[in-house]
XYZ file of C-alpha atoms in Angstrom:
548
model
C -38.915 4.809 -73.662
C -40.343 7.803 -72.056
C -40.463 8.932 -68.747
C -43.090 10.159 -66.660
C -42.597 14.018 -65.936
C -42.294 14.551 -61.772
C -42.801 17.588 -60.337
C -39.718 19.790 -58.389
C -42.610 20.166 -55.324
C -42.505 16.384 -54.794
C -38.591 16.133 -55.299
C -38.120 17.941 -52.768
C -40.805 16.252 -50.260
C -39.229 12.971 -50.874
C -35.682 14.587 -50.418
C -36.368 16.076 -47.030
C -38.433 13.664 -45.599
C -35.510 10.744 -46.132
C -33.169 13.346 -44.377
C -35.617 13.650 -41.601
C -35.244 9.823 -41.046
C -31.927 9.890 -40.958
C -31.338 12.475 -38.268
C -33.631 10.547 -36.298
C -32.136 7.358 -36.441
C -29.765 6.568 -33.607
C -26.416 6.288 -35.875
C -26.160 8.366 -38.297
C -23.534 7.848 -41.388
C -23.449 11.265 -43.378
C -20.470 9.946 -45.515
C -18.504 6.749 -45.460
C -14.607 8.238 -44.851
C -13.645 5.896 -42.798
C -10.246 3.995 -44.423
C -8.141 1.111 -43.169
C -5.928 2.259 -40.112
C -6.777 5.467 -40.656
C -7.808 5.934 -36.880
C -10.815 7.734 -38.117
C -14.659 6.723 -38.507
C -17.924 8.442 -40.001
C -20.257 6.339 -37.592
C -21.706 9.010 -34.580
C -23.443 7.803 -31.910
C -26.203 10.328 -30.694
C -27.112 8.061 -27.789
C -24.143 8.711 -25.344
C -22.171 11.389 -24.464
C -19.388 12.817 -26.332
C -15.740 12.724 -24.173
C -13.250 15.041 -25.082
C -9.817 14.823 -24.655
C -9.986 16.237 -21.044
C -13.259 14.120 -19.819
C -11.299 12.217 -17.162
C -9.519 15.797 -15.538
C -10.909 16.755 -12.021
C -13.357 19.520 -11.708
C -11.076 21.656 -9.026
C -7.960 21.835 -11.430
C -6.045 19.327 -9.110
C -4.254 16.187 -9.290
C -6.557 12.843 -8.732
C -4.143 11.351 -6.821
C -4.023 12.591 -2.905
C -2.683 11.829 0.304
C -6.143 11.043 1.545
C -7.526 8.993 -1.258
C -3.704 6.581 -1.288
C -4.869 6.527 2.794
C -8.434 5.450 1.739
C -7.062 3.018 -0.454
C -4.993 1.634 2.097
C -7.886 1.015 4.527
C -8.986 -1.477 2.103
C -6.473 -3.511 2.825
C -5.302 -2.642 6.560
C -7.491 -2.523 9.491
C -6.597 0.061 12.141
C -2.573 2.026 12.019
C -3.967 5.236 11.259
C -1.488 7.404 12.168
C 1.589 4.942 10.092
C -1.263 4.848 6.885
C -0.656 8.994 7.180
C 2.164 9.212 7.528
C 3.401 6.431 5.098
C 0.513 7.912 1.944
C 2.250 11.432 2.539
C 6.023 10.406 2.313
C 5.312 8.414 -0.615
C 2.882 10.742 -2.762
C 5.637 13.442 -2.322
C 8.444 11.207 -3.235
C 5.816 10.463 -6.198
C 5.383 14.767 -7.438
C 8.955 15.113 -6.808
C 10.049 12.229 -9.552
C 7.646 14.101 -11.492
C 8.941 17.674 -11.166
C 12.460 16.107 -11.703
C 11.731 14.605 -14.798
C 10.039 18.047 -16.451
C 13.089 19.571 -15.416
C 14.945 17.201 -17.096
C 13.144 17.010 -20.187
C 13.202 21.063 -20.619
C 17.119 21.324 -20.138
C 17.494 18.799 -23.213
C 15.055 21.123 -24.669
C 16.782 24.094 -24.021
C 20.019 22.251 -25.081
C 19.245 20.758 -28.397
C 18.146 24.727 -29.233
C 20.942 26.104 -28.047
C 22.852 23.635 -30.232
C 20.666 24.787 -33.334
C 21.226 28.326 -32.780
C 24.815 28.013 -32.827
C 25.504 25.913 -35.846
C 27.030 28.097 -38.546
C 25.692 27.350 -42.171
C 29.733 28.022 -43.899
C 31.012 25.063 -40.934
C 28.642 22.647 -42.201
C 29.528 23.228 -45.770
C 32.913 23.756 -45.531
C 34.713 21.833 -42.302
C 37.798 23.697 -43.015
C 36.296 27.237 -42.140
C 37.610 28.674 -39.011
C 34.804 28.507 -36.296
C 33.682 32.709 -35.484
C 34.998 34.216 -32.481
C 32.506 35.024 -29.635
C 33.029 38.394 -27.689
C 34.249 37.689 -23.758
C 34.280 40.160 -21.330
C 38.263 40.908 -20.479
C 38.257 40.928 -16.295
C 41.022 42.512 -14.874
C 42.977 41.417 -12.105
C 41.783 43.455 -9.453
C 37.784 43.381 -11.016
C 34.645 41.706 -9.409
C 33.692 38.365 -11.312
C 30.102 37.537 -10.638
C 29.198 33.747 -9.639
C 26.027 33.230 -11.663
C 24.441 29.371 -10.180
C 21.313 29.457 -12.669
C 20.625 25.664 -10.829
C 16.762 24.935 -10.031
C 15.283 24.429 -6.631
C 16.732 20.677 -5.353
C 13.840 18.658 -3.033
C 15.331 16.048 -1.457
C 13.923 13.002 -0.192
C 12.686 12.187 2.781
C 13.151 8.533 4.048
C 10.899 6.271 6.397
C 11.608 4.374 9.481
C 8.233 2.659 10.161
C 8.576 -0.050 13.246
C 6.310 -2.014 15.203
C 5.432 -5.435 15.876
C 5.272 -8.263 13.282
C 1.727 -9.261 11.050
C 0.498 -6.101 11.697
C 0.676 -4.917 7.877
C 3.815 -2.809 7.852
C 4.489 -4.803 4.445
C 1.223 -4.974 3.103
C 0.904 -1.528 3.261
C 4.220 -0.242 1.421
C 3.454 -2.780 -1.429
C -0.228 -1.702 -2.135
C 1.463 2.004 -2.092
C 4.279 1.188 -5.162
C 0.994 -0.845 -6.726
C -1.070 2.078 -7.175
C 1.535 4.423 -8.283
C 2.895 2.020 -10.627
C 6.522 2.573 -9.987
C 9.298 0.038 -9.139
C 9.301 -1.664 -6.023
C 11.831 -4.020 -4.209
C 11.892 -5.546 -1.204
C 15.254 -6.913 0.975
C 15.622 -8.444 3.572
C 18.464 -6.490 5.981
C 19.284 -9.837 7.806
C 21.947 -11.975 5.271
C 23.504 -8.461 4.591
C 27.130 -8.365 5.468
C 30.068 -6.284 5.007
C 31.872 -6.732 1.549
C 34.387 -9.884 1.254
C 32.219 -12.167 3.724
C 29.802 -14.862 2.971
C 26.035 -13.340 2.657
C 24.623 -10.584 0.787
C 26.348 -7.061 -0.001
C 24.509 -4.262 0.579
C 23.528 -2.925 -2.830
C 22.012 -5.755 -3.717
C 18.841 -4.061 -2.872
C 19.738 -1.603 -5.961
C 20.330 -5.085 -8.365
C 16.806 -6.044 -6.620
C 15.061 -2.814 -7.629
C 16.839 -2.818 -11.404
C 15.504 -6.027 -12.317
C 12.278 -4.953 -10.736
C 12.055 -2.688 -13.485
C 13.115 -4.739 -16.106
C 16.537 -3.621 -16.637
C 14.976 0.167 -17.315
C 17.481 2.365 -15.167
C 15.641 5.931 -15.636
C 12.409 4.125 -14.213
C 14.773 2.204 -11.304
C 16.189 5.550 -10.273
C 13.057 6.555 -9.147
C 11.740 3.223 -7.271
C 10.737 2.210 -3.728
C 13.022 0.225 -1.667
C 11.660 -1.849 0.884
C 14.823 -2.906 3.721
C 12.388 -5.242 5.799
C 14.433 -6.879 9.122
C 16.141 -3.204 9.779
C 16.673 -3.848 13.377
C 18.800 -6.802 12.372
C 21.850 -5.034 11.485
C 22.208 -3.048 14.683
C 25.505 -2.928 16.981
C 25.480 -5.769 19.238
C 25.753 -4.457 22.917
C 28.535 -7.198 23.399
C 30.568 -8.849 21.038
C 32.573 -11.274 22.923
C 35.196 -11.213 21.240
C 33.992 -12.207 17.703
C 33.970 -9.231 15.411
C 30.917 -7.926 13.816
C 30.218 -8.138 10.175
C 26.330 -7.783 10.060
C 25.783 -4.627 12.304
C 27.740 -1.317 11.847
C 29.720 -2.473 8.916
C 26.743 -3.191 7.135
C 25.145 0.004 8.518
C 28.309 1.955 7.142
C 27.582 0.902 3.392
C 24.176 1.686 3.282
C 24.962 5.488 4.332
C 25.983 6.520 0.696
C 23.667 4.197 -0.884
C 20.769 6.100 1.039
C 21.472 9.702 0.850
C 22.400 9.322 -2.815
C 25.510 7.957 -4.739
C 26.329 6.166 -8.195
C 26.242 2.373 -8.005
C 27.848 0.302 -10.614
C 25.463 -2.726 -11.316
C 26.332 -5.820 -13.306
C 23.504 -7.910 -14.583
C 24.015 -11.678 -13.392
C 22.463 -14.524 -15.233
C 18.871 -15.719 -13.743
C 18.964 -19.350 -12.187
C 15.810 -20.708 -14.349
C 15.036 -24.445 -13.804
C 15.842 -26.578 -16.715
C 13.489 -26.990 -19.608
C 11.861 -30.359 -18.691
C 11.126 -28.613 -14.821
C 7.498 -26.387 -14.470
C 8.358 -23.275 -14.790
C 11.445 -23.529 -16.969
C 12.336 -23.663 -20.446
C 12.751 -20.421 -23.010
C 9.131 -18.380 -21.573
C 10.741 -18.281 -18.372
C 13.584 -15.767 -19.986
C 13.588 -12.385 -18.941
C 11.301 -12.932 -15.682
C 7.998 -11.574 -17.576
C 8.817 -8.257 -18.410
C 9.992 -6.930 -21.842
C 13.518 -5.767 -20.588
C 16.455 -8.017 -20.868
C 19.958 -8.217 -19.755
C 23.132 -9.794 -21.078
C 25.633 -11.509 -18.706
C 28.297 -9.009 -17.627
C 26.247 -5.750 -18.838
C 27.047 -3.361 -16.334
C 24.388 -0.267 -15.250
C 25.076 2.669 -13.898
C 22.266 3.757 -11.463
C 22.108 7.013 -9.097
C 20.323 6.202 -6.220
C 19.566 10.230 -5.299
C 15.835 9.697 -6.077
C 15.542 6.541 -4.780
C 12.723 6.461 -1.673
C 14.648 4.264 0.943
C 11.678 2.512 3.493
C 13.206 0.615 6.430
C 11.025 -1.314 8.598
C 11.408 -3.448 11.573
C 9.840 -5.233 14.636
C 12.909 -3.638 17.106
C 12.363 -6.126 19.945
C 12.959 -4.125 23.179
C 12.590 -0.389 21.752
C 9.602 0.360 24.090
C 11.416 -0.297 26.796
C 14.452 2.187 26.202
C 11.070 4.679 25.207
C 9.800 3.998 28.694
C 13.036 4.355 30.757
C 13.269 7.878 28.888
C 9.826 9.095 29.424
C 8.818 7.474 32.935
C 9.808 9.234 36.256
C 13.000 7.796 38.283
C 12.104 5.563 41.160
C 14.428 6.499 43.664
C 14.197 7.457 46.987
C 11.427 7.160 49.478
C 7.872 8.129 48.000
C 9.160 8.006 44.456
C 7.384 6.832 42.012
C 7.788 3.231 40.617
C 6.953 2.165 37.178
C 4.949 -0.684 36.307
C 5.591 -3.733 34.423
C 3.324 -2.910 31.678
C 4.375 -0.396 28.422
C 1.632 1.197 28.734
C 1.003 5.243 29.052
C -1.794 7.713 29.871
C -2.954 10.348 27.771
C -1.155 12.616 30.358
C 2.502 11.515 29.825
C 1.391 10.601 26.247
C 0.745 13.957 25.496
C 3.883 15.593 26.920
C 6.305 13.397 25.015
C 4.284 12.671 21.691
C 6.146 14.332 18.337
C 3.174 15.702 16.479
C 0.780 17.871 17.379
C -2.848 15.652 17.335
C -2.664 12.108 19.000
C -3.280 8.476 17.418
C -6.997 8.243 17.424
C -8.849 5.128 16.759
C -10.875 4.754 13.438
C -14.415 5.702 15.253
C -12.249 9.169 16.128
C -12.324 8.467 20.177
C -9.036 8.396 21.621
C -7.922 5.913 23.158
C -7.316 5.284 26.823
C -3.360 3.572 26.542
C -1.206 4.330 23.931
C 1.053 3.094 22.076
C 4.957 4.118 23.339
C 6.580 2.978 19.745
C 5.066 6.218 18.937
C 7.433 8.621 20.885
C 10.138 7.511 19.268
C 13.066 9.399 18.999
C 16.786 9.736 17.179
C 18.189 9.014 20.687
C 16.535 5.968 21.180
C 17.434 4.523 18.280
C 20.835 5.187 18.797
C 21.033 3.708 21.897
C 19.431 0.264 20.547
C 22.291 0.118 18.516
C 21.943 2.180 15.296
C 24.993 4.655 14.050
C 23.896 8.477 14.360
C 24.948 8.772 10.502
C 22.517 6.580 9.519
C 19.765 7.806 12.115
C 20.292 11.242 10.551
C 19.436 10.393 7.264
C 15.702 9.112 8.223
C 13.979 12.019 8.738
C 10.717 10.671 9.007
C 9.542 7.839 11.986
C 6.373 6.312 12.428
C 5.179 3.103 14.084
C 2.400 0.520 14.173
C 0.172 -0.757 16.798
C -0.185 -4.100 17.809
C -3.629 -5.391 16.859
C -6.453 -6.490 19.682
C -9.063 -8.852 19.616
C -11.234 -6.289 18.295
C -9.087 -5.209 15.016
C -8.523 -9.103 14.030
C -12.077 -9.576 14.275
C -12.033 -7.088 11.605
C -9.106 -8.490 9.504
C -11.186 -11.600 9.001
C -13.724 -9.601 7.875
C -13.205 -6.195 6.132
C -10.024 -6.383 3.879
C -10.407 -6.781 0.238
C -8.669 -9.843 0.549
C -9.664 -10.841 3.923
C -9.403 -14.657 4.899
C -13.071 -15.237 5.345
C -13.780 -14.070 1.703
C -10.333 -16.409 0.747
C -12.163 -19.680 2.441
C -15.329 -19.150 1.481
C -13.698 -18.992 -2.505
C -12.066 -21.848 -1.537
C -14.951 -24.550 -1.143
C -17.239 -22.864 -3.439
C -14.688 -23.772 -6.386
C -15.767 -27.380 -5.176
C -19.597 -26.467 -5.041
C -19.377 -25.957 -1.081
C -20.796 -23.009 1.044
C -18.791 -22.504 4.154
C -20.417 -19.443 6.695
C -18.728 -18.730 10.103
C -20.687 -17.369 13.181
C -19.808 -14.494 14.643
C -19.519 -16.116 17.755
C -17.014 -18.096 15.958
C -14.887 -14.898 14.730
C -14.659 -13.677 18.021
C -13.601 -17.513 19.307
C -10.815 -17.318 16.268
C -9.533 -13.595 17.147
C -8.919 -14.904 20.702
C -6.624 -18.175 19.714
C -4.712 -15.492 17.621
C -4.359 -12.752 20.181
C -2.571 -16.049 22.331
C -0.228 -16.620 19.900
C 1.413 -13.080 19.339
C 1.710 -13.355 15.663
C -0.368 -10.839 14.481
C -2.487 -11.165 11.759
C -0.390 -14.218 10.484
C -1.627 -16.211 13.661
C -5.532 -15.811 11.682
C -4.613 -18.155 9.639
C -3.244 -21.013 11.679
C -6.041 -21.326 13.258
C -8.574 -21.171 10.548
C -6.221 -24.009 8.900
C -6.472 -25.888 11.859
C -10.605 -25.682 11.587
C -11.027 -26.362 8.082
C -8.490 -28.979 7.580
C -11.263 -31.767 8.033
C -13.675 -29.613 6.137
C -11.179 -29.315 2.885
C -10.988 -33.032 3.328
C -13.987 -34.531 2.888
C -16.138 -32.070 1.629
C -14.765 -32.227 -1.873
C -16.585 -34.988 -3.726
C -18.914 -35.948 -1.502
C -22.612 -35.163 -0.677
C -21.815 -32.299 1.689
C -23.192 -28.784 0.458
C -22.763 -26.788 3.335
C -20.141 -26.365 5.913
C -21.021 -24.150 8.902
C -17.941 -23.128 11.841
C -19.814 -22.157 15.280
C -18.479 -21.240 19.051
C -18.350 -24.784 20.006
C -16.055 -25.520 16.587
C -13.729 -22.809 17.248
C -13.452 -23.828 20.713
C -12.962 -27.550 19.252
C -15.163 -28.863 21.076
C -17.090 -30.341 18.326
C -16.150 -31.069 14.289
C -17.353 -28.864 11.836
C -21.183 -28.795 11.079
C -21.904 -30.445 7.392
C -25.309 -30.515 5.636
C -26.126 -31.967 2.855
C -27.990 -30.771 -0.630
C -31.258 -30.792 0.895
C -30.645 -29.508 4.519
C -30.550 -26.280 3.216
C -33.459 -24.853 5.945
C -31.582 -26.359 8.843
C -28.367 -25.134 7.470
C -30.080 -21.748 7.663
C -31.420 -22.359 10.952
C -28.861 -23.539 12.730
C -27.228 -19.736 11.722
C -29.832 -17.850 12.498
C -30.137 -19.490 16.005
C -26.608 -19.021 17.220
C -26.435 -15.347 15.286
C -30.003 -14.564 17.808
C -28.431 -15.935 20.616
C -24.646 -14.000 20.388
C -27.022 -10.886 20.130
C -29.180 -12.029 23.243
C -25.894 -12.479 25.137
C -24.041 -9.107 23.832
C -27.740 -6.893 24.434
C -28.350 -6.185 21.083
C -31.922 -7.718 21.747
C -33.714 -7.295 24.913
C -34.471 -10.328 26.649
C -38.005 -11.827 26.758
C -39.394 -11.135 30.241
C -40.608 -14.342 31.823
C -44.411 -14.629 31.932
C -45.354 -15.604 36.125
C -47.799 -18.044 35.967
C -48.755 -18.680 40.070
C -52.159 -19.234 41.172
C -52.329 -16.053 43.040
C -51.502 -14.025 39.369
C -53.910 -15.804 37.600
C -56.649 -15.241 40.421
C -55.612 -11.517 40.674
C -56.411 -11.176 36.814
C -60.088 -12.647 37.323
C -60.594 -9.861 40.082
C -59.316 -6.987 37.433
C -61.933 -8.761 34.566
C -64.763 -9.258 37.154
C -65.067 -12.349 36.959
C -64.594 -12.733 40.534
């Protein structure tokens, strides 16, 4: 068979106008290299962007994480403490670049070891054992010469520990947990109140260590550079009188955290877990090892240096503004002294003259405020005369406190946290098909019964349990599709307000009605002037047409 004769012109037509196609397709395959597990591919995607290894650095040269953006983070989560949210960001993003620093360092002196090693290995030793090792040259010092002291050691930064006290629900917690979230190191929290001194019933004090070791999962180069959390700190102070009984929960307890704090070698043993038998929920052989991938025999024993440990103690220290207040305020003695109120309360005067840092607490809209908050003049002395030891006051360099929230901020803990307890309810009945909305009349009715109860934020949700009870009753199930809370239900005057499938205008209504008239009330919307309709009005308006 013979075949037709093509010309080289029409070759090479056909050749370059298939190549054209190609290159404008959106994937292009040039060659098919791509193997099993090799990690590589011959697909290309013109379409999007190509990211390089270094895509994801920041533009200035600097490290993503910040003071200010851990601070911004935490104002997703806690309304108001500005000046503890500083102050709390800063200790621990410094704690954070120092573990880092420490571990570079650590990695180039086994560097600089391992060569050292290789450059004085001797090829005749390795062959022959029996060869005598060469003889290094050492200087010969007389008696009466000068030896240098060479200390070649880097730069040590220490740690700084917190103190962070205030009253309780407040977020003091919250705040150091959402801290060791985002920086993804181990975190531990203890509670300073069944501590006791060694060889009495309770809790020793480096249990907190064991706490922060199984935290992170038995991994004790990651646990020596964790967060501990001693919650209850207050707790463990010298009783003013001990009638008699001695004292095995205040300065003995005090006196074995001083090592473990500023930095000391704990022996840990690894106990066995108390797991509910098989047959029980959460027992059986996946409950093993408490989720993580680290496990530890019975009697395995760690040894952990707590020197880069960041110790956080926190507390509610009943009483402490009063011992501020007798410090700062002026004696009331004599005739025409001055006498000091009831109240803790100060003015920016004396608030500036005894505050520790240089700019006061300002409020989140940046106006100052017109009472402050005395936790904030805290000082070593005052906490040594509520009870603590000055060895252990001296090794918390770093105090901060928390203010106690107002009607205003819990309005805006119901409202404004990621996981606020609004957004928490309302998830709540719409898993069962339910819309719940609150008023905010309503809010302002729920701050109030939680500013009475002096809980904090924790009061927030007693009373919205106390609401919604009914509600998560007999809305599940039944025909009800919308659940609405107003003033008169948070005053409990009245049950909560249920419509059904196809009320959903009035349910509307009913909202927009109370939300007008909380904004009539508060002058967000100026009041409708009333309209005089006398005789003499109406007769004075014929005159001014001419009809009259």
């Amino acid at each position: 068979m013979i075949l037709p004769r093509v010309r080289p012109s029409l070759i090479l037509v056909h050749r370059t106008s298939a190549l054209s196609i190609r290159w404008l397709s959106s994937t292009y395959n040039p060659s098919d290299f791509s193997f099993t597990g090799s990690g590589y591919t011959s697909t290309i995607d013109t379409n999007s962007s190509t990211k390089g290894p270094l895509s994801e650095a920041s533009l200035s040269g600097g490290h993503r994480l910040t003071p200010r953006s851990l601070k911004e983070h935490l104002d997703k989560f806690v309304v108001g403490q500005r000046r503890a949210k500083r102050v709390l960001s800063t200790s621990v993003y410094y704690h954070y670049r120092r573990i880092q620093q420490l571990r570079q360092q650590q990695d180039e002196e086994e560097e600089l070891l391992q060569h050292a090693r290789s450059m004085d290995a001797h090829p005749i030793e390795d062959d022959y054992p029996t060869q005598r090792a060469p003889l290094h040259y050492q200087h010969d010092y007389r008696r009466d010469d000068f030896v240098p002291i060479h200390d070649h050691t880097p730069l040590t930064l220490e740690k700084s520990n917190v103190l962070c006290l205030g009253p309780t629900g407040v977020g003091k917690t919250l705040m150091i947990r959402t801290l060791a979230r985002v920086l993804e190191v181990p975190f531990s929290m203890s509670d300073c109140t069944p501590f006791t001194q060694a060889g009495y019933v309770g809790e020793d004090a480096d249990v907190c260590i064991h706490r922060l070791l199984a935290a992170s999962n038995w991994d004790v180069r990651r646990a020596e550079s964790g967060i501990v959390c001693l919650d209850e700190f207050d707790k463990i102070a010298r009783p003013k009188s001990n009638n008699g009984s001695k004292d095995i929960s205040g300065e003995g307890v005090q006196q074995a955290l001083l090592k473990i704090i500023e930095g000391t070698t704990l022996q840990v043993s690894a106990k066995p877990e108390r797991r509910p038998p098989s047959g029980l929920p959460g027992g059986g052989p996946a409950a093993a090892g408490g989720g993580g991938t680290g496990t530890a025999s019975k009697g395995e024993v760690f040894t952990v240096d707590t020197s880069n440990i960041l110790f956080i103690f926190t507390g509610a220290f009943i009483g402490m503004d009063k011992v501020i207040m007798d410090r700062v305020s002026r004696g009331s003695i004599g005739f025409g002294a001055h006498v000091r109120a009831e109240d803790t309360t100060l003015d920016e005067g004396q608030y500036r003259g005894y505050t520790p840092f240089f700019t006061p607490n300002e409020g989140e809209a940046g106006k100052k405020k017109g009472k402050f908050n005395p936790l904030e003049l805290v000082e070593p002395g005052d906490l040594i005369k509520f009870g603590l030891i000055p060895e252990i006051v001296g090794r918390i360099p770093v105090l901060t406190a928390v203010e106690k929230l107002d009607e205003e901020m819990l309005v805006r803990v119901l409202t404004e946290p990621r996981n606020c307890l609004i957004k928490q309810y309302e998830q709540l009945f719409h898993m069962s098909g339910i819309e719940l909305r609150f008023t905010s009349a309503a809010l302002r009715e729920i701050a109030k019964s939680a500013l009475k109860m002096e809980t904090g934020a924790r009061g927030l949700r007693t009373v919205m349990e106390r609401l919604l009870t009914d509600a998560m009753f007999e809305a599940p199930g039944s025909s009800i599709k919308y659940v609405l809370v107003t003033e008169a239900v948070a005053q409990k005057k009245q049950p909560p307000l249920y419509f059904a499938r196809g009320q959903k205008h009035q349910f509307h209504g009913a909202i927009s009605e109370e939300e007008a008239q909380w904004a009539r009330y508060h002058g967000q919307i100026p009041e409708e002037k009333p309209v005089n309709r006398s005789y003499e009005a109406y007769k004075e308006k014929d005159r001014a047409a001419g009809f009259t």
